[in-house]
Tab-separated table of C-alpha atoms in Angstrom:
chain	number	residue	atom	x	y	z
A	1	MET	CA	54.974	-83.497	-134.295
A	2	ASN	CA	51.809	-84.221	-136.254
A	3	ALA	CA	50.858	-86.929	-133.763
A	4	VAL	CA	51.071	-84.456	-130.880
A	5	LEU	CA	48.910	-81.939	-132.731
A	6	ASP	CA	46.368	-84.636	-133.575
A	7	PHE	CA	46.256	-85.665	-129.923
A	8	LEU	CA	45.752	-82.066	-128.772
A	9	ARG	CA	42.991	-81.508	-131.322
A	10	ALA	CA	41.223	-84.644	-130.075
A	11	ALA	CA	41.763	-84.042	-126.346
A	12	LEU	CA	41.281	-80.275	-126.129
A	13	PRO	CA	37.447	-80.326	-126.232
A	14	TRP	CA	37.344	-82.932	-123.447
A	15	ILE	CA	39.791	-80.987	-121.306
A	16	THR	CA	37.820	-77.775	-121.872
A	17	ILE	CA	34.545	-79.442	-120.903
A	18	GLY	CA	36.140	-80.926	-117.775
A	19	LEU	CA	37.458	-77.540	-116.676
A	20	LEU	CA	34.094	-75.928	-117.398
A	21	TYR	CA	32.324	-78.513	-115.225
A	22	ALA	CA	34.834	-77.972	-112.422
A	23	VAL	CA	34.197	-74.219	-112.481
A	24	LEU	CA	30.405	-74.626	-112.644
A	25	PHE	CA	30.329	-77.129	-109.766
A	26	THR	CA	32.553	-74.881	-107.652
A	27	ILE	CA	30.295	-71.880	-108.263
A	28	ARG	CA	27.189	-73.948	-107.490
A	29	ALA	CA	28.720	-75.255	-104.240
A	30	GLU	CA	29.494	-71.712	-103.115
A	31	LEU	CA	25.943	-70.590	-103.869
A	32	LYS	CA	24.518	-73.515	-101.896
A	33	LYS	CA	26.635	-72.565	-98.896
A	34	ARG	CA	25.343	-68.984	-98.967
A	35	GLU	CA	21.642	-69.564	-99.393
A	36	LYS	CA	19.420	-71.806	-97.391
A	37	GLN	CA	17.018	-73.698	-99.599
A	38	ALA	CA	13.415	-74.159	-98.630
A	39	ALA	CA	12.548	-77.715	-97.644
A	40	ASP	CA	10.254	-79.682	-99.895
A	41	CYS	CA	8.593	-83.086	-99.894
A	42	GLY	CA	10.749	-84.628	-102.636
A	43	ALA	CA	11.774	-87.730	-100.686
A	44	GLU	CA	8.222	-88.490	-99.598
A	45	GLY	CA	6.987	-87.982	-103.155
A	46	MET	CA	9.605	-90.364	-104.524
A	47	SER	CA	8.716	-92.996	-101.955
A	48	LEU	CA	5.019	-92.832	-102.738
A	49	GLY	CA	5.782	-92.708	-106.456
A	50	ILE	CA	7.847	-95.889	-106.266
A	51	VAL	CA	5.104	-97.762	-104.475
A	52	LEU	CA	2.296	-96.539	-106.703
A	53	GLY	CA	4.311	-96.932	-109.913
A	54	VAL	CA	5.239	-100.535	-109.194
A	55	GLY	CA	1.703	-101.291	-108.057
A	56	PHE	CA	0.164	-99.942	-111.256
A	57	GLU	CA	2.701	-101.681	-113.483
A	58	ILE	CA	2.130	-105.025	-111.788
A	59	CYS	CA	-1.643	-104.616	-112.143
A	60	PHE	CA	-1.705	-103.443	-115.752
A	61	ALA	CA	1.505	-104.770	-117.341
A	62	ASN	CA	4.384	-107.072	-116.631
A	63	ASN	CA	7.212	-104.531	-116.555
A	64	SER	CA	7.814	-103.385	-112.993
A	65	GLY	CA	11.108	-101.649	-113.825
A	66	MET	CA	9.374	-99.054	-115.953
A	67	GLY	CA	6.807	-98.434	-113.215
A	68	LEU	CA	9.589	-98.005	-110.671
A	69	ALA	CA	11.402	-95.417	-112.790
A	70	LEU	CA	8.323	-93.480	-113.892
A	71	GLY	CA	6.790	-93.552	-110.415
A	72	MET	CA	9.978	-92.189	-108.898
A	73	LEU	CA	10.199	-89.451	-111.522
A	74	ILE	CA	6.583	-88.368	-111.223
A	75	GLY	CA	6.663	-88.574	-107.416
A	76	LEU	CA	9.790	-86.414	-107.255
A	77	ALA	CA	8.251	-83.842	-109.594
A	78	ILE	CA	5.100	-83.608	-107.499
A	79	GLY	CA	7.004	-83.683	-104.193
A	80	THR	CA	9.295	-80.810	-105.112
A	81	CYS	CA	6.269	-78.641	-105.911
A	82	ILE	CA	4.997	-79.028	-102.337
A	83	ARG	CA	6.848	-76.800	-99.859
A	84	ARG	CA	7.313	-77.996	-96.313
A	85	GLU	CA	6.372	-75.639	-93.502
A	86	ASN	CA	8.648	-75.076	-90.514
A	87	ARG	CA	6.627	-75.714	-87.399
A	88	GLY	CA	9.227	-74.709	-84.859
A	89	GLU	CA	11.269	-77.840	-85.442
A	90	ALA	CA	15.051	-77.782	-85.400
A	91	ASP	CA	16.688	-77.645	-88.812
A	92	ASP	CA	18.506	-80.808	-89.883
A	93	GLU	CA	21.962	-79.861	-91.084
A	94	ALA	CA	24.550	-82.446	-91.954
């Protein structure tokens, strides 16, 4: 009986966290269905960030992996700050 109690004491926090994540992801999915998010330039920012990050790292250092990661991060941060305007184009919904 002690082994079962030890197992439950060890597994209960993991089970609780898993159930909490399931509830949070379900709530977030429902909110995404209800509201339409404004489009931003995140993908374009990441693309430019990758190119510029790798270019700078190759020019100034010999570690292109760090330039790739930092460029993508900085490009995504800048791209999400720029809102895209709807110019009468059809919305892309998948």
